[in-house]
Amino acid sequence: MSNGSFPPTFRRPSGLLLAVAVLLVAGAAGWLAWSAFAGDGSGERGGRAPHASGEPAGGPGGESPDASPDPAGDRPGADPSGDAGDRSLRGKVVVIDPGHNPHNGEHAAKIARTVDVGTHKKECDTVGAATASGYSEAEYTLDVARRVRRLLEDRGAEVRLTQDGDRPYGPCVDERAEIGNRAHADAVVSVHADGSGTGNRGFHVIAPARVRAGKADTSAITGPSRTLADRLIDRFGRATGAAPANYLGGGSGLTVRDDLGGLNLSAVPKVFIECGNMRDSEDAALLTDARWRERAARGIADGVTDFLRD
């Protein structure tokens, strides 16, 4: 037409239609570029698993510097046994009793004095056992107790130690029991490592016998303490891969005693766990391994957790 208009069969595209067309073209180009980068959608990019450093997880060798043969993981700070954010033990009080004290040997006269444990009198405390290399039971128990505390606190429990390396010696066995009683603890675990003969291997848990003598009366706690012992035997064995002791308990991992002041004087559920034999070279190799101690702590924490959730 002489006035420059289009024939009636054609209409000039509106501005909106042009904008939509441009967006569609740009979107298609972007999708093609992303597809080339992303590969087949299996999680690989450019033929490599995504990792912040640009290397496969764990570095060029493919193994993390702190990798462990334990598939559940054993790095301090991690609690692989429970769901993230698990606070199921909120409101529960747990006392962990690290056996002996690294400084007991410096106070021989004080730890040798006797205290009343109901059935008889016995020493306030002892120096405990040690490996052939000189790693002491007291060092072991304090390290494991601190690891157990961390794991249980992560699950919401209030955790108290009978000593945290903050005492010159002890406490004496009667005071150790009293600490749990005063706390109205829902569970108490006394952590130890045995000092038996070479060739005697494995762990065992000691539950209180029924005792009523003097100021000792375990009649109300023998049942729940036995349940706590059973949970610990199960969980400790699973976490560490260790077998129940081959030298007592008939292979069950359980012994019952009436001569331990820490049990006789307890008014709350309490057990001892002997995590291994420090005087056997194979057990000593485990007890002195920090990664194995983390697994031991996890086994104890899991046993306590199972007991408190029952």
PDB file of C-alpha atoms in Angstrom:
ATOM      1  CA  MET A   1       0.000   0.000   0.000  1.00  0.00           C
ATOM      2  CA  SER A   2       1.144   3.500  -0.799  1.00  0.00           C
ATOM      3  CA  ASN A   3       0.953   4.513   2.856  1.00  0.00           C
ATOM      4  CA  GLY A   4       3.515   1.802   3.919  1.00  0.00           C
ATOM      5  CA  SER A   5       0.984  -0.420   5.773  1.00  0.00           C
ATOM      6  CA  PHE A   6       1.193  -4.209   5.635  1.00  0.00           C
ATOM      7  CA  PRO A   7      -1.230  -6.258   3.616  1.00  0.00           C
ATOM      8  CA  PRO A   8      -4.291  -7.338   5.578  1.00  0.00           C
ATOM      9  CA  THR A   9      -3.043 -10.948   5.754  1.00  0.00           C
ATOM     10  CA  PHE A  10      -0.051 -10.045   7.960  1.00  0.00           C
ATOM     11  CA  ARG A  11       0.149  -8.342  11.361  1.00  0.00           C
ATOM     12  CA  ARG A  12       3.267  -6.785  12.935  1.00  0.00           C
ATOM     13  CA  PRO A  13       4.335  -8.938  15.977  1.00  0.00           C
ATOM     14  CA  SER A  14       3.606  -7.237  19.245  1.00  0.00           C
ATOM     15  CA  GLY A  15       6.431  -6.323  21.690  1.00  0.00           C
ATOM     16  CA  LEU A  16       5.239  -9.056  24.101  1.00  0.00           C
ATOM     17  CA  LEU A  17       5.517 -11.796  21.489  1.00  0.00           C
ATOM     18  CA  LEU A  18       9.035 -10.706  20.583  1.00  0.00           C
ATOM     19  CA  ALA A  19      10.119 -10.791  24.240  1.00  0.00           C
ATOM     20  CA  VAL A  20       8.720 -14.311  24.695  1.00  0.00           C
ATOM     21  CA  ALA A  21      10.545 -15.533  21.602  1.00  0.00           C
ATOM     22  CA  VAL A  22      13.829 -14.111  22.842  1.00  0.00           C
ATOM     23  CA  LEU A  23      13.377 -15.815  26.225  1.00  0.00           C
ATOM     24  CA  LEU A  24      12.621 -19.188  24.626  1.00  0.00           C
ATOM     25  CA  VAL A  25      15.750 -19.039  22.481  1.00  0.00           C
ATOM     26  CA  ALA A  26      17.938 -18.042  25.433  1.00  0.00           C
ATOM     27  CA  GLY A  27      16.450 -20.769  27.607  1.00  0.00           C
ATOM     28  CA  ALA A  28      17.128 -23.459  25.029  1.00  0.00           C
ATOM     29  CA  ALA A  29      20.732 -22.344  24.639  1.00  0.00           C
ATOM     30  CA  GLY A  30      21.229 -22.390  28.403  1.00  0.00           C
ATOM     31  CA  TRP A  31      19.756 -25.888  28.722  1.00  0.00           C
ATOM     32  CA  LEU A  32      22.090 -27.213  26.021  1.00  0.00           C
ATOM     33  CA  ALA A  33      25.112 -25.712  27.772  1.00  0.00           C
ATOM     34  CA  TRP A  34      24.066 -27.169  31.158  1.00  0.00           C
ATOM     35  CA  SER A  35      23.529 -30.621  29.647  1.00  0.00           C
ATOM     36  CA  ALA A  36      27.016 -30.661  28.191  1.00  0.00           C
ATOM     37  CA  PHE A  37      28.435 -29.748  31.600  1.00  0.00           C
ATOM     38  CA  ALA A  38      26.276 -31.992  33.771  1.00  0.00           C
ATOM     39  CA  GLY A  39      26.863 -35.233  31.889  1.00  0.00           C
ATOM     40  CA  ASP A  40      24.299 -38.014  32.277  1.00  0.00           C
ATOM     41  CA  GLY A  41      22.612 -36.804  35.473  1.00  0.00           C
ATOM     42  CA  SER A  42      24.241 -39.455  37.667  1.00  0.00           C
ATOM     43  CA  GLY A  43      25.897 -36.930  39.982  1.00  0.00           C
ATOM     44  CA  GLU A  44      29.138 -36.657  38.005  1.00  0.00           C
ATOM     45  CA  ARG A  45      30.299 -33.457  36.428  1.00  0.00           C
ATOM     46  CA  GLY A  46      32.926 -33.560  33.746  1.00  0.00           C
ATOM     47  CA  GLY A  47      33.464 -37.237  34.606  1.00  0.00           C
ATOM     48  CA  ARG A  48      34.338 -36.532  38.282  1.00  0.00           C
ATOM     49  CA  ALA A  49      32.418 -36.769  41.511  1.00  0.00           C
ATOM     50  CA  PRO A  50      31.683 -33.283  42.880  1.00  0.00           C
ATOM     51  CA  HIS A  51      34.209 -32.251  45.544  1.00  0.00           C
ATOM     52  CA  ALA A  52      35.133 -28.808  46.779  1.00  0.00           C
ATOM     53  CA  SER A  53      38.852 -29.268  46.224  1.00  0.00           C
ATOM     54  CA  GLY A  54      38.486 -30.524  42.655  1.00  0.00           C
ATOM     55  CA  GLU A  55      39.940 -33.900  43.734  1.00  0.00           C
ATOM     56  CA  PRO A  56      37.878 -37.013  44.491  1.00  0.00           C
ATOM     57  CA  ALA A  57      36.782 -37.152  48.136  1.00  0.00           C
ATOM     58  CA  GLY A  58      39.739 -37.874  50.360  1.00  0.00           C
ATOM     59  CA  GLY A  59      42.361 -36.438  48.015  1.00  0.00           C
ATOM     60  CA  PRO A  60      44.303 -37.967  45.110  1.00  0.00           C
ATOM     61  CA  GLY A  61      44.529 -41.363  46.785  1.00  0.00           C
ATOM     62  CA  GLY A  62      40.768 -41.554  47.278  1.00  0.00           C
ATOM     63  CA  GLU A  63      41.101 -42.120  51.048  1.00  0.00           C
ATOM     64  CA  SER A  64      40.421 -39.553  53.740  1.00  0.00           C
ATOM     65  CA  PRO A  65      43.442 -38.729  55.922  1.00  0.00           C
ATOM     66  CA  ASP A  66      41.422 -39.817  58.938  1.00  0.00           C
ATOM     67  CA  ALA A  67      39.678 -42.752  57.323  1.00  0.00           C
ATOM     68  CA  SER A  68      38.849 -45.680  59.569  1.00  0.00           C
ATOM     69  CA  PRO A  69      38.076 -49.344  58.946  1.00  0.00           C
ATOM     70  CA  ASP A  70      34.967 -48.778  61.049  1.00  0.00           C
ATOM     71  CA  PRO A  71      32.216 -48.087  58.502  1.00  0.00           C
ATOM     72  CA  ALA A  72      30.236 -46.065  61.029  1.00  0.00           C
ATOM     73  CA  GLY A  73      33.096 -43.603  61.455  1.00  0.00           C
ATOM     74  CA  ASP A  74      35.029 -42.831  64.598  1.00  0.00           C
ATOM     75  CA  ARG A  75      36.215 -39.270  64.343  1.00  0.00           C
ATOM     76  CA  PRO A  76      35.893 -37.251  67.565  1.00  0.00           C
ATOM     77  CA  GLY A  77      32.930 -34.945  67.317  1.00  0.00           C
ATOM     78  CA  ALA A  78      30.900 -37.291  65.143  1.00  0.00           C
ATOM     79  CA  ASP A  79      28.062 -39.324  66.601  1.00  0.00           C
ATOM     80  CA  PRO A  80      27.201 -41.780  63.817  1.00  0.00           C
ATOM     81  CA  SER A  81      25.013 -43.990  66.010  1.00  0.00           C
ATOM     82  CA  GLY A  82      22.071 -41.606  66.130  1.00  0.00           C
ATOM     83  CA  ASP A  83      20.230 -39.279  63.793  1.00  0.00           C
ATOM     84  CA  ALA A  84      21.503 -35.733  63.468  1.00  0.00           C
ATOM     85  CA  GLY A  85      19.782 -33.566  66.025  1.00  0.00           C
ATOM     86  CA  ASP A  86      18.781 -36.529  68.198  1.00  0.00           C
ATOM     87  CA  ARG A  87      18.016 -35.138  71.665  1.00  0.00           C
ATOM     88  CA  SER A  88      16.132 -38.162  72.969  1.00  0.00           C
ATOM     89  CA  LEU A  89      18.033 -38.221  76.275  1.00  0.00           C
ATOM     90  CA  ARG A  90      16.953 -34.736  77.292  1.00  0.00           C
ATOM     91  CA  GLY A  91      16.115 -34.730  81.003  1.00  0.00           C
ATOM     92  CA  LYS A  92      18.244 -37.817  81.736  1.00  0.00           C
ATOM     93  CA  VAL A  93      21.205 -37.659  84.130  1.00  0.00           C
ATOM     94  CA  VAL A  94      24.166 -39.967  83.532  1.00  0.00           C
ATOM     95  CA  VAL A  95      27.249 -40.285  85.726  1.00  0.00           C
ATOM     96  CA  ILE A  96      30.413 -41.662  84.142  1.00  0.00           C
ATOM     97  CA  ASP A  97      33.009 -42.839  86.641  1.00  0.00           C
ATOM     98  CA  PRO A  98      36.574 -42.964  85.211  1.00  0.00           C
ATOM     99  CA  GLY A  99      38.274 -45.651  87.286  1.00  0.00           C
ATOM    100  CA  HIS A 100      41.298 -44.670  89.397  1.00  0.00           C
ATOM    101  CA  ASN A 101      43.145 -41.375  88.915  1.00  0.00           C
ATOM    102  CA  PRO A 102      46.414 -40.640  87.077  1.00  0.00           C
ATOM    103  CA  HIS A 103      47.800 -39.053  90.266  1.00  0.00           C
ATOM    104  CA  ASN A 104      46.890 -41.829  92.722  1.00  0.00           C
ATOM    105  CA  GLY A 105      50.510 -43.036  92.825  1.00  0.00           C
ATOM    106  CA  GLU A 106      51.564 -39.690  94.256  1.00  0.00           C
ATOM    107  CA  HIS A 107      49.253 -40.164  97.256  1.00  0.00           C
ATOM    108  CA  ALA A 108      49.901 -43.743  98.313  1.00  0.00           C
ATOM    109  CA  ALA A 109      48.974 -43.282 101.980  1.00  0.00           C
ATOM    110  CA  LYS A 110      45.714 -41.522 101.204  1.00  0.00           C
ATOM    111  CA  ILE A 111      44.450 -44.070  98.717  1.00  0.00           C
ATOM    112  CA  ALA A 112      45.516 -46.935 101.002  1.00  0.00           C
ATOM    113  CA  ARG A 113      43.216 -45.885 103.858  1.00  0.00           C
ATOM    114  CA  THR A 114      40.137 -48.075 104.152  1.00  0.00           C
ATOM    115  CA  VAL A 115      36.498 -47.133 103.728  1.00  0.00           C
ATOM    116  CA  ASP A 116      33.311 -48.994 104.621  1.00  0.00           C
ATOM    117  CA  VAL A 117      31.590 -50.620 101.622  1.00  0.00           C
ATOM    118  CA  GLY A 118      28.868 -52.359 103.575  1.00  0.00           C
ATOM    119  CA  THR A 119      30.058 -55.939 103.405  1.00  0.00           C
ATOM    120  CA  HIS A 120      33.597 -55.101 104.532  1.00  0.00           C
ATOM    121  CA  LYS A 121      36.246 -52.408 104.424  1.00  0.00           C
ATOM    122  CA  LYS A 122      38.589 -51.876 101.517  1.00  0.00           C
ATOM    123  CA  GLU A 123      41.087 -49.392 100.139  1.00  0.00           C
ATOM    124  CA  CYS A 124      39.931 -45.924  99.190  1.00  0.00           C
ATOM    125  CA  ASP A 125      41.314 -46.516  95.696  1.00  0.00           C
ATOM    126  CA  THR A 126      44.269 -48.075  93.856  1.00  0.00           C
ATOM    127  CA  VAL A 127      46.605 -47.011  91.070  1.00  0.00           C
ATOM    128  CA  GLY A 128      44.993 -49.459  88.644  1.00  0.00           C
ATOM    129  CA  ALA A 129      46.610 -51.519  85.918  1.00  0.00           C
ATOM    130  CA  ALA A 130      48.957 -50.520  83.080  1.00  0.00           C
ATOM    131  CA  THR A 131      50.198 -51.879  79.768  1.00  0.00           C
ATOM    132  CA  ALA A 132      53.761 -53.125  79.325  1.00  0.00           C
ATOM    133  CA  SER A 133      54.574 -49.799  77.671  1.00  0.00           C
ATOM    134  CA  GLY A 134      53.374 -47.870  80.725  1.00  0.00           C
ATOM    135  CA  TYR A 135      50.000 -46.639  79.483  1.00  0.00           C
ATOM    136  CA  SER A 136      47.925 -46.535  82.644  1.00  0.00           C
ATOM    137  CA  GLU A 137      44.388 -47.660  83.243  1.00  0.00           C
ATOM    138  CA  ALA A 138      43.689 -44.239  84.781  1.00  0.00           C
ATOM    139  CA  GLU A 139      44.740 -42.484  81.561  1.00  0.00           C
ATOM    140  CA  TYR A 140      42.587 -44.845  79.522  1.00  0.00           C
ATOM    141  CA  THR A 141      39.467 -44.468  81.664  1.00  0.00           C
ATOM    142  CA  LEU A 142      39.614 -40.681  81.749  1.00  0.00           C
ATOM    143  CA  ASP A 143      40.037 -40.451  77.984  1.00  0.00           C
ATOM    144  CA  VAL A 144      37.120 -42.804  77.295  1.00  0.00           C
ATOM    145  CA  ALA A 145      34.910 -41.131  79.915  1.00  0.00           C
ATOM    146  CA  ARG A 146      35.362 -37.755  78.258  1.00  0.00           C
ATOM    147  CA  ARG A 147      34.460 -39.244  74.878  1.00  0.00           C
ATOM    148  CA  VAL A 148      31.343 -40.884  76.338  1.00  0.00           C
ATOM    149  CA  ARG A 149      30.339 -37.572  77.909  1.00  0.00           C
ATOM    150  CA  ARG A 150      30.540 -35.809  74.550  1.00  0.00           C
ATOM    151  CA  LEU A 151      28.421 -38.425  72.804  1.00  0.00           C
ATOM    152  CA  LEU A 152      25.725 -38.489  75.484  1.00  0.00           C
ATOM    153  CA  GLU A 153      25.580 -34.714  75.771  1.00  0.00           C
ATOM    154  CA  ASP A 154      25.068 -34.584  72.003  1.00  0.00           C
ATOM    155  CA  ARG A 155      21.958 -36.701  72.613  1.00  0.00           C
ATOM    156  CA  GLY A 156      20.632 -34.314  75.240  1.00  0.00           C
ATOM    157  CA  ALA A 157      21.717 -35.999  78.473  1.00  0.00           C
ATOM    158  CA  GLU A 158      23.188 -34.197  81.464  1.00  0.00           C
ATOM    159  CA  VAL A 159      26.492 -35.961  82.086  1.00  0.00           C
ATOM    160  CA  ARG A 160      28.709 -35.726  85.158  1.00  0.00           C
ATOM    161  CA  LEU A 161      32.099 -37.311  85.750  1.00  0.00           C
ATOM    162  CA  THR A 162      33.183 -38.445  89.205  1.00  0.00           C
ATOM    163  CA  GLN A 163      36.555 -36.900  88.380  1.00  0.00           C
ATOM    164  CA  ASP A 164      37.865 -35.059  85.359  1.00  0.00           C
ATOM    165  CA  GLY A 165      41.570 -34.924  86.095  1.00  0.00           C
ATOM    166  CA  ASP A 166      40.732 -32.166  88.554  1.00  0.00           C
ATOM    167  CA  ARG A 167      41.454 -34.017  91.812  1.00  0.00           C
ATOM    168  CA  PRO A 168      44.817 -34.850  93.415  1.00  0.00           C
ATOM    169  CA  TYR A 169      43.690 -38.466  93.920  1.00  0.00           C
ATOM    170  CA  GLY A 170      40.571 -40.623  94.004  1.00  0.00           C
ATOM    171  CA  PRO A 171      37.803 -40.050  94.793  1.00  0.00           C
ATOM    172  CA  CYS A 172      37.470 -43.005  97.143  1.00  0.00           C
ATOM    173  CA  VAL A 173      35.120 -45.783  96.102  1.00  0.00           C
ATOM    174  CA  ASP A 174      32.443 -44.796  98.616  1.00  0.00           C
ATOM    175  CA  GLU A 175      32.441 -41.210  97.356  1.00  0.00           C
ATOM    176  CA  ARG A 176      32.226 -42.401  93.764  1.00  0.00           C
ATOM    177  CA  ALA A 177      28.981 -44.171  94.638  1.00  0.00           C
ATOM    178  CA  GLU A 178      27.704 -41.147  96.537  1.00  0.00           C
ATOM    179  CA  ILE A 179      28.266 -38.853  93.543  1.00  0.00           C
ATOM    180  CA  GLY A 180      25.840 -40.936  91.492  1.00  0.00           C
ATOM    181  CA  ASN A 181      23.357 -41.099  94.356  1.00  0.00           C
ATOM    182  CA  ARG A 182      23.381 -37.334  94.955  1.00  0.00           C
ATOM    183  CA  ALA A 183      22.869 -36.712  91.243  1.00  0.00           C
ATOM    184  CA  HIS A 184      19.821 -39.045  91.251  1.00  0.00           C
ATOM    185  CA  ALA A 185      21.413 -40.486  88.149  1.00  0.00           C
ATOM    186  CA  ASP A 186      19.324 -42.507  85.731  1.00  0.00           C
ATOM    187  CA  ALA A 187      22.429 -44.599  84.988  1.00  0.00           C
ATOM    188  CA  VAL A 188      26.032 -44.804  86.194  1.00  0.00           C
ATOM    189  CA  VAL A 189      28.871 -46.547  84.369  1.00  0.00           C
ATOM    190  CA  SER A 190      32.289 -47.030  85.936  1.00  0.00           C
ATOM    191  CA  VAL A 191      34.907 -47.362  83.193  1.00  0.00           C
ATOM    192  CA  HIS A 192      37.886 -49.677  83.758  1.00  0.00           C
ATOM    193  CA  ALA A 193      40.424 -51.889  81.986  1.00  0.00           C
ATOM    194  CA  ASP A 194      41.482 -55.157  83.605  1.00  0.00           C
ATOM    195  CA  GLY A 195      44.918 -56.273  84.770  1.00  0.00           C
ATOM    196  CA  SER A 196      44.664 -60.023  84.253  1.00  0.00           C
ATOM    197  CA  GLY A 197      47.239 -62.480  82.875  1.00  0.00           C
ATOM    198  CA  THR A 198      48.628 -62.691  79.353  1.00  0.00           C
ATOM    199  CA  GLY A 199      46.291 -64.553  77.023  1.00  0.00           C
ATOM    200  CA  ASN A 200      43.202 -63.400  78.917  1.00  0.00           C
ATOM    201  CA  ARG A 201      41.355 -61.246  76.426  1.00  0.00           C
ATOM    202  CA  GLY A 202      38.068 -59.471  75.934  1.00  0.00           C
ATOM    203  CA  PHE A 203      35.684 -57.230  77.828  1.00  0.00           C
ATOM    204  CA  HIS A 204      33.153 -57.867  80.559  1.00  0.00           C
ATOM    205  CA  VAL A 205      30.531 -55.914  82.470  1.00  0.00           C
ATOM    206  CA  ILE A 206      30.141 -56.253  86.234  1.00  0.00           C
ATOM    207  CA  ALA A 207      26.650 -55.963  87.721  1.00  0.00           C
ATOM    208  CA  PRO A 208      25.879 -55.673  91.437  1.00  0.00           C
ATOM    209  CA  ALA A 209      24.869 -58.722  93.426  1.00  0.00           C
ATOM    210  CA  ARG A 210      21.974 -58.440  95.839  1.00  0.00           C
ATOM    211  CA  VAL A 211      23.578 -57.074  98.988  1.00  0.00           C
ATOM    212  CA  ARG A 212      22.031 -55.935 102.272  1.00  0.00           C
ATOM    213  CA  ALA A 213      24.739 -55.327 104.836  1.00  0.00           C
ATOM    214  CA  GLY A 214      25.584 -52.252 106.871  1.00  0.00           C
ATOM    215  CA  LYS A 215      24.924 -49.200 104.732  1.00  0.00           C
ATOM    216  CA  ALA A 216      24.824 -51.268 101.543  1.00  0.00           C
ATOM    217  CA  ASP A 217      21.474 -52.214 100.031  1.00  0.00           C
ATOM    218  CA  THR A 218      21.327 -53.033  96.330  1.00  0.00           C
ATOM    219  CA  SER A 219      17.913 -54.724  96.389  1.00  0.00           C
ATOM    220  CA  ALA A 220      16.266 -51.933  94.397  1.00  0.00           C
ATOM    221  CA  ILE A 221      18.939 -51.666  91.703  1.00  0.00           C
ATOM    222  CA  THR A 222      19.955 -55.225  90.838  1.00  0.00           C
ATOM    223  CA  GLY A 223      17.203 -55.587  88.221  1.00  0.00           C
ATOM    224  CA  PRO A 224      17.753 -52.348  86.306  1.00  0.00           C
ATOM    225  CA  SER A 225      21.526 -52.677  86.672  1.00  0.00           C
ATOM    226  CA  ARG A 226      21.347 -56.085  85.001  1.00  0.00           C
ATOM    227  CA  THR A 227      19.372 -54.552  82.141  1.00  0.00           C
ATOM    228  CA  LEU A 228      21.996 -51.814  81.806  1.00  0.00           C
ATOM    229  CA  ALA A 229      24.717 -54.486  81.768  1.00  0.00           C
ATOM    230  CA  ASP A 230      22.961 -56.402  78.994  1.00  0.00           C
ATOM    231  CA  ARG A 231      22.621 -53.284  76.852  1.00  0.00           C
ATOM    232  CA  LEU A 232      26.307 -52.444  77.333  1.00  0.00           C
ATOM    233  CA  ILE A 233      27.472 -55.961  76.474  1.00  0.00           C
ATOM    234  CA  ASP A 234      25.493 -55.872  73.240  1.00  0.00           C
ATOM    235  CA  ARG A 235      26.460 -52.385  72.143  1.00  0.00           C
ATOM    236  CA  PHE A 236      30.096 -52.466  73.233  1.00  0.00           C
ATOM    237  CA  GLY A 237      30.688 -55.688  71.327  1.00  0.00           C
ATOM    238  CA  ARG A 238      29.026 -54.323  68.202  1.00  0.00           C
ATOM    239  CA  ALA A 239      30.862 -50.996  68.292  1.00  0.00           C
ATOM    240  CA  THR A 240      34.339 -52.389  68.930  1.00  0.00           C
ATOM    241  CA  GLY A 241      34.218 -55.863  67.410  1.00  0.00           C
ATOM    242  CA  ALA A 242      35.693 -57.146  70.689  1.00  0.00           C
ATOM    243  CA  ALA A 243      34.617 -60.501  72.101  1.00  0.00           C
ATOM    244  CA  PRO A 244      33.397 -61.086  75.643  1.00  0.00           C
ATOM    245  CA  ALA A 245      36.146 -62.070  78.068  1.00  0.00           C
ATOM    246  CA  ASN A 246      37.543 -65.568  77.591  1.00  0.00           C
ATOM    247  CA  TYR A 247      38.640 -65.912  81.209  1.00  0.00           C
ATOM    248  CA  LEU A 248      35.491 -65.249  83.264  1.00  0.00           C
ATOM    249  CA  GLY A 249      31.752 -64.981  82.854  1.00  0.00           C
ATOM    250  CA  GLY A 250      31.569 -68.172  80.802  1.00  0.00           C
ATOM    251  CA  GLY A 251      31.860 -66.170  77.588  1.00  0.00           C
ATOM    252  CA  SER A 252      28.701 -64.169  78.374  1.00  0.00           C
ATOM    253  CA  GLY A 253      30.490 -60.900  79.052  1.00  0.00           C
ATOM    254  CA  LEU A 254      28.706 -60.622  82.405  1.00  0.00           C
ATOM    255  CA  THR A 255      29.923 -61.086  85.961  1.00  0.00           C
ATOM    256  CA  VAL A 256      28.122 -60.331  89.219  1.00  0.00           C
ATOM    257  CA  ARG A 257      30.014 -59.206  92.319  1.00  0.00           C
ATOM    258  CA  ASP A 258      29.264 -58.277  95.915  1.00  0.00           C
ATOM    259  CA  ASP A 259      32.665 -56.872  96.904  1.00  0.00           C
ATOM    260  CA  LEU A 260      32.872 -53.613  94.952  1.00  0.00           C
ATOM    261  CA  GLY A 261      32.108 -50.544  97.018  1.00  0.00           C
ATOM    262  CA  GLY A 262      31.100 -48.537  93.971  1.00  0.00           C
ATOM    263  CA  LEU A 263      28.292 -51.027  93.352  1.00  0.00           C
ATOM    264  CA  ASN A 264      27.399 -51.993  96.927  1.00  0.00           C
ATOM    265  CA  LEU A 265      26.797 -48.389  97.962  1.00  0.00           C
ATOM    266  CA  SER A 266      24.934 -47.306  94.848  1.00  0.00           C
ATOM    267  CA  ALA A 267      21.253 -46.418  95.127  1.00  0.00           C
ATOM    268  CA  VAL A 268      20.862 -45.962  91.354  1.00  0.00           C
ATOM    269  CA  PRO A 269      21.402 -48.364  88.427  1.00  0.00           C
ATOM    270  CA  LYS A 270      25.131 -48.869  88.052  1.00  0.00           C
ATOM    271  CA  VAL A 271      27.637 -51.225  86.434  1.00  0.00           C
ATOM    272  CA  PHE A 272      31.369 -51.475  85.823  1.00  0.00           C
ATOM    273  CA  ILE A 273      32.785 -52.187  82.374  1.00  0.00           C
ATOM    274  CA  GLU A 274      36.242 -53.724  81.987  1.00  0.00           C
ATOM    275  CA  CYS A 275      36.997 -52.792  78.383  1.00  0.00           C
ATOM    276  CA  GLY A 276      39.890 -55.211  77.906  1.00  0.00           C
ATOM    277  CA  ASN A 277      43.008 -56.602  79.564  1.00  0.00           C
ATOM    278  CA  MET A 278      45.889 -54.151  79.731  1.00  0.00           C
ATOM    279  CA  ARG A 279      48.386 -56.930  80.385  1.00  0.00           C
ATOM    280  CA  ASP A 280      47.647 -58.839  77.210  1.00  0.00           C
ATOM    281  CA  SER A 281      49.590 -57.472  74.247  1.00  0.00           C
ATOM    282  CA  GLU A 282      46.726 -57.816  71.771  1.00  0.00           C
ATOM    283  CA  ASP A 283      44.198 -56.115  74.030  1.00  0.00           C
ATOM    284  CA  ALA A 284      46.798 -53.488  74.950  1.00  0.00           C
ATOM    285  CA  ALA A 285      47.235 -52.636  71.269  1.00  0.00           C
ATOM    286  CA  LEU A 286      43.533 -51.806  71.134  1.00  0.00           C
ATOM    287  CA  LEU A 287      43.352 -49.927  74.408  1.00  0.00           C
ATOM    288  CA  THR A 288      46.238 -47.665  73.391  1.00  0.00           C
ATOM    289  CA  ASP A 289      44.683 -46.870  69.988  1.00  0.00           C
ATOM    290  CA  ALA A 290      42.765 -43.575  70.054  1.00  0.00           C
ATOM    291  CA  ARG A 291      40.455 -44.699  67.249  1.00  0.00           C
ATOM    292  CA  TRP A 292      39.541 -47.873  69.100  1.00  0.00           C
ATOM    293  CA  ARG A 293      38.898 -45.821  72.246  1.00  0.00           C
ATOM    294  CA  GLU A 294      36.427 -43.735  70.267  1.00  0.00           C
ATOM    295  CA  ARG A 295      34.621 -46.918  69.259  1.00  0.00           C
ATOM    296  CA  ALA A 296      34.702 -48.093  72.877  1.00  0.00           C
ATOM    297  CA  ALA A 297      33.162 -44.801  73.962  1.00  0.00           C
ATOM    298  CA  ARG A 298      30.486 -45.116  71.314  1.00  0.00           C
ATOM    299  CA  GLY A 299      29.655 -48.635  72.489  1.00  0.00           C
ATOM    300  CA  ILE A 300      29.251 -47.405  76.062  1.00  0.00           C
ATOM    301  CA  ALA A 301      27.185 -44.389  75.000  1.00  0.00           C
ATOM    302  CA  ASP A 302      24.953 -46.557  72.809  1.00  0.00           C
ATOM    303  CA  GLY A 303      24.427 -49.080  75.605  1.00  0.00           C
ATOM    304  CA  VAL A 304      23.429 -46.327  78.020  1.00  0.00           C
ATOM    305  CA  THR A 305      21.176 -44.783  75.392  1.00  0.00           C
ATOM    306  CA  ASP A 306      19.377 -48.081  74.750  1.00  0.00           C
ATOM    307  CA  PHE A 307      18.880 -48.554  78.496  1.00  0.00           C
ATOM    308  CA  LEU A 308      17.455 -45.055  78.998  1.00  0.00           C
ATOM    309  CA  ARG A 309      15.121 -45.385  76.021  1.00  0.00           C
ATOM    310  CA  ASP A 310      13.608 -48.673  77.248  1.00  0.00           C
TER     311      ASP A 310
END
